[in-house]
XYZ file of C-alpha atoms in Angstrom:
370
model
C 81.331 -29.832 -42.006
C 79.677 -33.234 -42.476
C 76.323 -31.572 -43.163
C 77.819 -29.402 -45.916
C 79.505 -32.435 -47.446
C 76.205 -34.350 -47.497
C 74.371 -31.454 -49.189
C 77.120 -31.204 -51.815
C 76.881 -34.911 -52.632
C 73.091 -34.738 -53.000
C 73.306 -31.747 -55.356
C 75.983 -33.455 -57.404
C 73.790 -36.516 -57.756
C 70.850 -34.452 -59.046
C 73.092 -32.545 -61.474
C 74.592 -35.745 -62.890
C 71.292 -37.601 -63.080
C 70.144 -36.137 -66.481
C 73.457 -37.099 -68.022
C 73.229 -40.631 -66.679
C 69.655 -41.314 -67.773
C 70.346 -41.312 -71.550
C 73.311 -43.611 -71.018
C 71.134 -46.024 -69.038
C 68.376 -45.884 -71.659
C 70.669 -46.460 -74.662
C 71.719 -49.845 -75.994
C 74.612 -50.986 -78.174
C 73.982 -52.669 -81.500
C 76.777 -54.432 -83.365
C 76.581 -55.936 -86.801
C 78.185 -57.064 -90.016
C 77.353 -56.066 -93.617
C 78.317 -58.160 -96.651
C 77.626 -58.153 -100.412
C 75.125 -60.785 -101.537
C 76.930 -61.840 -104.727
C 80.410 -62.270 -103.273
C 79.885 -62.360 -99.468
C 82.658 -59.770 -99.263
C 82.410 -57.167 -96.465
C 80.916 -53.824 -97.528
C 82.962 -50.877 -96.319
C 81.502 -47.386 -95.661
C 77.870 -48.541 -95.664
C 75.694 -46.077 -93.748
C 73.833 -47.396 -90.699
C 71.118 -45.056 -89.382
C 68.411 -45.256 -86.735
C 65.187 -44.666 -88.649
C 63.641 -41.279 -87.979
C 66.767 -39.865 -86.279
C 70.172 -38.468 -87.167
C 71.954 -41.148 -85.155
C 74.201 -43.250 -87.351
C 77.605 -44.600 -88.251
C 79.535 -46.277 -91.102
C 80.916 -49.786 -91.470
C 84.680 -50.334 -91.310
C 86.927 -52.186 -93.772
C 85.696 -55.547 -92.457
C 82.049 -54.500 -92.797
C 81.546 -54.290 -89.041
C 79.752 -51.520 -87.179
C 78.913 -50.554 -83.623
C 76.063 -48.144 -82.896
C 74.570 -46.750 -79.702
C 70.804 -46.437 -80.182
C 68.022 -45.086 -77.936
C 66.061 -47.613 -75.922
C 62.858 -46.844 -77.830
C 64.481 -47.351 -81.276
C 62.912 -50.193 -83.219
C 64.499 -50.113 -86.705
C 67.874 -49.344 -88.252
C 68.396 -48.641 -91.959
C 71.515 -49.806 -93.812
C 72.205 -48.138 -97.175
C 74.985 -47.826 -99.719
C 75.167 -46.346 -103.195
C 74.312 -48.950 -105.813
C 72.665 -51.331 -103.309
C 69.117 -51.830 -102.083
C 68.536 -50.290 -98.655
C 67.799 -52.776 -95.884
C 65.705 -52.201 -92.777
C 66.428 -54.418 -89.802
C 64.933 -54.708 -86.334
C 67.091 -53.416 -83.500
C 68.887 -56.253 -81.730
C 72.179 -56.847 -79.972
C 73.545 -58.392 -83.192
C 72.435 -57.479 -86.727
C 73.881 -59.238 -89.800
C 72.869 -57.758 -93.159
C 73.264 -58.941 -96.765
C 73.150 -56.142 -99.363
C 71.952 -56.751 -102.928
C 73.086 -54.635 -105.870
C 70.646 -52.266 -107.510
C 71.065 -50.182 -110.668
C 70.423 -46.533 -109.802
C 71.139 -43.120 -111.272
C 74.225 -41.680 -109.611
C 72.970 -38.120 -109.780
C 74.075 -36.165 -106.731
C 76.843 -38.656 -105.885
C 80.462 -37.506 -105.581
C 83.783 -39.138 -104.724
C 85.366 -37.659 -101.605
C 88.509 -38.366 -99.603
C 89.920 -41.894 -99.665
C 87.732 -42.766 -102.662
C 84.481 -42.929 -100.668
C 81.214 -42.262 -102.536
C 78.970 -39.821 -100.690
C 75.773 -37.942 -101.416
C 76.163 -34.182 -101.797
C 73.463 -33.556 -99.209
C 75.570 -35.367 -96.590
C 78.632 -33.176 -97.085
C 79.418 -30.111 -95.016
C 81.561 -28.425 -97.648
C 81.405 -27.321 -101.263
C 82.098 -29.919 -103.937
C 81.392 -30.059 -107.665
C 81.911 -32.894 -110.089
C 82.112 -33.481 -113.822
C 81.465 -36.752 -115.612
C 83.997 -38.330 -117.946
C 81.422 -38.264 -120.769
C 81.375 -34.457 -120.588
C 85.158 -34.322 -120.920
C 85.138 -36.552 -123.987
C 82.670 -34.339 -125.868
C 85.601 -32.069 -126.744
C 88.730 -33.919 -125.518
C 91.801 -31.861 -124.696
C 95.407 -32.986 -124.919
C 95.881 -31.741 -121.356
C 93.277 -33.046 -118.928
C 93.593 -29.945 -116.728
C 92.332 -27.741 -119.566
C 89.086 -29.718 -119.537
C 88.225 -28.048 -116.204
C 88.251 -24.591 -117.778
C 84.763 -23.095 -117.709
C 83.137 -26.204 -116.213
C 83.628 -25.815 -112.432
C 82.689 -22.641 -110.541
C 85.626 -20.931 -108.853
C 88.270 -22.903 -110.770
C 90.739 -20.836 -112.780
C 92.909 -22.659 -115.325
C 95.910 -20.975 -116.949
C 97.172 -22.678 -120.091
C 100.911 -22.517 -120.718
C 100.284 -22.124 -124.445
C 102.617 -24.546 -126.229
C 101.375 -28.045 -126.999
C 102.461 -30.345 -124.193
C 103.086 -27.465 -121.786
C 101.969 -27.156 -118.188
C 98.525 -25.887 -117.210
C 98.094 -24.272 -113.798
C 94.854 -24.492 -111.818
C 93.792 -22.396 -108.825
C 90.568 -22.799 -106.816
C 88.924 -19.667 -105.396
C 91.977 -17.503 -105.985
C 95.462 -17.514 -104.489
C 95.887 -17.851 -100.738
C 99.679 -17.478 -100.522
C 102.163 -15.027 -102.032
C 105.152 -17.279 -101.465
C 104.007 -20.871 -101.905
C 102.133 -23.096 -104.301
C 98.449 -22.215 -104.699
C 97.476 -25.241 -106.750
C 95.157 -27.919 -105.324
C 96.245 -31.476 -104.693
C 95.412 -33.946 -107.458
C 94.418 -37.413 -106.292
C 94.067 -40.150 -108.915
C 92.423 -43.326 -107.581
C 93.700 -42.479 -104.120
C 97.267 -41.659 -105.217
C 98.496 -38.028 -104.887
C 99.852 -36.577 -108.146
C 101.903 -33.389 -108.431
C 100.704 -30.805 -110.960
C 103.766 -28.538 -110.633
C 105.927 -27.916 -113.689
C 109.093 -29.961 -114.167
C 112.163 -28.728 -112.321
C 112.761 -27.225 -108.899
C 110.450 -24.700 -107.305
C 106.781 -24.024 -107.784
C 105.720 -23.694 -111.403
C 109.306 -23.293 -112.691
C 111.423 -25.325 -115.080
C 114.852 -24.819 -113.576
C 117.526 -27.024 -115.067
C 115.620 -27.506 -118.322
C 116.697 -24.349 -120.118
C 113.327 -22.741 -119.503
C 111.557 -25.351 -121.648
C 108.148 -26.414 -120.363
C 108.031 -30.205 -120.520
C 104.642 -30.407 -118.812
C 103.700 -32.359 -115.700
C 102.300 -35.697 -114.583
C 98.594 -34.815 -114.557
C 98.472 -34.101 -118.275
C 99.604 -37.682 -118.944
C 96.208 -38.965 -117.780
C 94.077 -40.070 -120.710
C 90.704 -38.233 -120.647
C 89.095 -41.347 -122.176
C 89.862 -43.237 -118.953
C 88.151 -40.736 -116.646
C 84.998 -41.841 -114.846
C 84.427 -38.743 -112.709
C 86.298 -35.679 -111.454
C 85.285 -34.201 -108.092
C 86.602 -30.798 -107.062
C 86.756 -30.408 -103.270
C 87.061 -26.717 -102.463
C 88.923 -25.328 -99.478
C 90.880 -26.866 -96.588
C 87.804 -28.322 -94.877
C 86.912 -30.318 -97.977
C 90.323 -31.955 -98.246
C 91.262 -32.288 -94.580
C 91.901 -36.030 -94.878
C 94.655 -35.406 -97.439
C 96.786 -33.268 -95.135
C 98.474 -29.901 -95.583
C 99.160 -30.412 -99.295
C 95.424 -30.083 -99.890
C 95.136 -26.724 -98.117
C 94.142 -25.181 -101.453
C 91.559 -27.881 -102.168
C 91.721 -31.227 -103.913
C 90.771 -32.539 -107.346
C 89.825 -36.200 -106.983
C 89.969 -38.173 -110.231
C 88.377 -41.605 -110.485
C 89.340 -43.670 -113.520
C 87.130 -46.179 -115.267
C 87.146 -49.826 -114.300
C 85.505 -52.907 -115.743
C 82.845 -52.810 -113.036
C 81.953 -49.198 -113.890
C 80.296 -50.432 -117.098
C 76.949 -52.124 -117.372
C 76.536 -55.882 -117.305
C 79.254 -58.425 -116.918
C 81.563 -60.640 -118.950
C 83.623 -59.309 -121.838
C 83.006 -55.748 -123.000
C 84.439 -53.790 -125.934
C 84.028 -50.020 -126.303
C 85.329 -47.775 -129.061
C 85.011 -44.049 -129.666
C 86.455 -41.470 -132.008
C 86.308 -37.695 -132.246
C 87.489 -35.058 -134.678
C 87.942 -31.395 -133.820
C 89.040 -28.345 -135.776
C 90.342 -25.115 -134.327
C 91.374 -21.698 -135.565
C 92.160 -18.389 -133.808
C 88.922 -16.734 -132.763
C 90.304 -13.205 -132.414
C 93.661 -11.590 -133.141
C 95.008 -8.184 -132.051
C 94.108 -5.217 -134.237
C 97.110 -3.812 -136.063
C 97.479 -0.425 -137.753
C 98.364 -0.615 -141.435
C 99.140 3.032 -142.141
C 102.785 3.518 -141.079
C 105.644 1.052 -141.412
C 108.854 0.276 -139.572
C 111.148 3.138 -138.588
C 111.343 6.321 -136.521
C 110.376 9.919 -137.311
C 108.952 8.863 -140.660
C 112.308 7.534 -141.885
C 113.419 4.027 -142.838
C 115.984 2.492 -145.154
C 116.760 -1.193 -144.870
C 120.234 -2.577 -145.437
C 121.115 -5.460 -143.127
C 118.743 -5.093 -140.142
C 121.736 -4.477 -137.889
C 121.874 -0.707 -138.074
C 123.696 -0.176 -141.365
C 120.596 1.475 -142.832
C 118.261 4.102 -141.397
C 116.377 2.770 -138.369
C 116.426 -0.745 -139.825
C 117.231 -2.251 -136.430
C 114.106 -0.962 -134.634
C 110.791 -2.808 -134.414
C 108.554 0.221 -133.852
C 106.173 1.363 -136.582
C 106.898 5.104 -136.695
C 108.371 5.029 -140.198
C 107.132 6.344 -143.547
C 103.480 6.116 -144.537
C 102.814 2.923 -146.468
C 101.582 4.527 -149.689
C 103.440 2.395 -152.244
C 106.675 4.386 -152.437
C 109.854 2.442 -153.240
C 112.051 1.774 -150.212
C 114.915 -0.630 -149.544
C 113.548 -3.483 -147.390
C 114.561 -6.940 -146.205
C 112.788 -8.342 -149.297
C 115.113 -6.430 -151.630
C 116.103 -2.986 -152.893
C 113.502 -0.428 -154.012
C 110.462 -2.517 -153.066
C 106.911 -1.063 -152.807
C 106.232 0.165 -149.281
C 102.733 -1.294 -148.807
C 100.861 -2.939 -145.909
C 100.143 -6.642 -145.613
C 96.993 -6.716 -143.457
C 96.651 -10.522 -143.329
C 100.263 -11.387 -142.631
C 99.472 -12.488 -139.053
C 96.261 -14.419 -139.711
C 97.687 -16.148 -142.765
C 100.505 -17.469 -140.547
C 97.997 -19.772 -138.834
C 96.278 -22.709 -140.443
C 93.288 -24.670 -139.228
C 94.307 -27.211 -136.599
C 92.901 -30.734 -136.778
C 92.873 -33.335 -134.043
C 91.768 -36.969 -134.344
C 91.282 -38.931 -131.118
C 90.453 -42.645 -131.191
C 89.989 -44.830 -128.132
C 89.419 -48.581 -127.779
C 88.825 -50.318 -124.461
C 88.405 -53.994 -123.568
C 87.065 -55.033 -120.164
C 86.485 -58.367 -118.454
C 84.347 -58.713 -115.324
C 84.563 -61.805 -113.142
C 83.360 -62.899 -109.733
C 86.644 -62.114 -108.032
C 88.407 -59.694 -110.360
C 87.897 -57.154 -113.098
C 90.350 -56.012 -115.764
C 90.185 -53.086 -118.179
C 92.671 -52.247 -120.954
C 92.394 -48.954 -122.821
C 94.425 -47.574 -125.752
C 94.105 -44.060 -127.193
C 95.666 -42.645 -130.339
C 95.812 -38.879 -130.854
C 96.875 -37.368 -134.182
C 97.405 -33.605 -134.394
C 97.953 -31.510 -137.521
């Protein structure tokens, strides 16, 4: 029995030896990362062992702890908008990061407002810049996503000020809400229509009073990132099961330079119906080729119906709602002439002040619609 026990212990030692060797050969590196201009801690800075995939991120206090191989010589600290720093591996590494103006191409805002590179993400995400939205500004911000993001379907309610519904990659539930979660500067915002239930306006007489998302001024948008699917929005919980639309608004620091800044912009758009239904202009109101209008309530012959199976519109005199014995002729432009060209003026003015410890931005937008 003792001999078997001894053999078992020896085999267990050899089996566990490979797992113990890396632990014995690794070392722990701790450090602190701050911003050069303000000495404030830099959160979410990436700390990587050069030439490997071993890495971590700094916490809210700018601290990090990283287990590195024994043969590692250099770690690289990087963050968007700052110069990357290479430091020699030591038990304690303190790093000061300097700002650097770079092109933010390929950078998106993910959960909790963190800026990440697309290549680092394990899920699908697309973004749109605020400048693209302002090329043709919409009264409802949600409508600006129509035709700009792959897999995003936007349904416009129609009336000015009404709700717009957005669905990413189709509906996933036949009973619940299929809209993604909107997150504006880290704050969840509901895009459901006013009233109880999903997409309904109960208690408002069926009137669509819109929702909270459409109140966001497109002129104040810095970027919009669309995180598709539950994996992309896992940090936001079950409400983001259908994805998340992360909106980042402009701040004073998002502009170039410092001190006092004044920006102004204006746009003018015109719109008219592109295509209308095709109507037949051969037969008028009525049934079986008969019609005689009296009061529209049934006192005449088929004057209460709205079908167009009445007499041929050849100019004959028939009693109509316009009067007795009027020419029975078509009016081919009666629908198109109902519409007139819409005009929208949008003017925005923004004032920003950047300081060492604070930044303030005030924006005012005026929209005139005819």
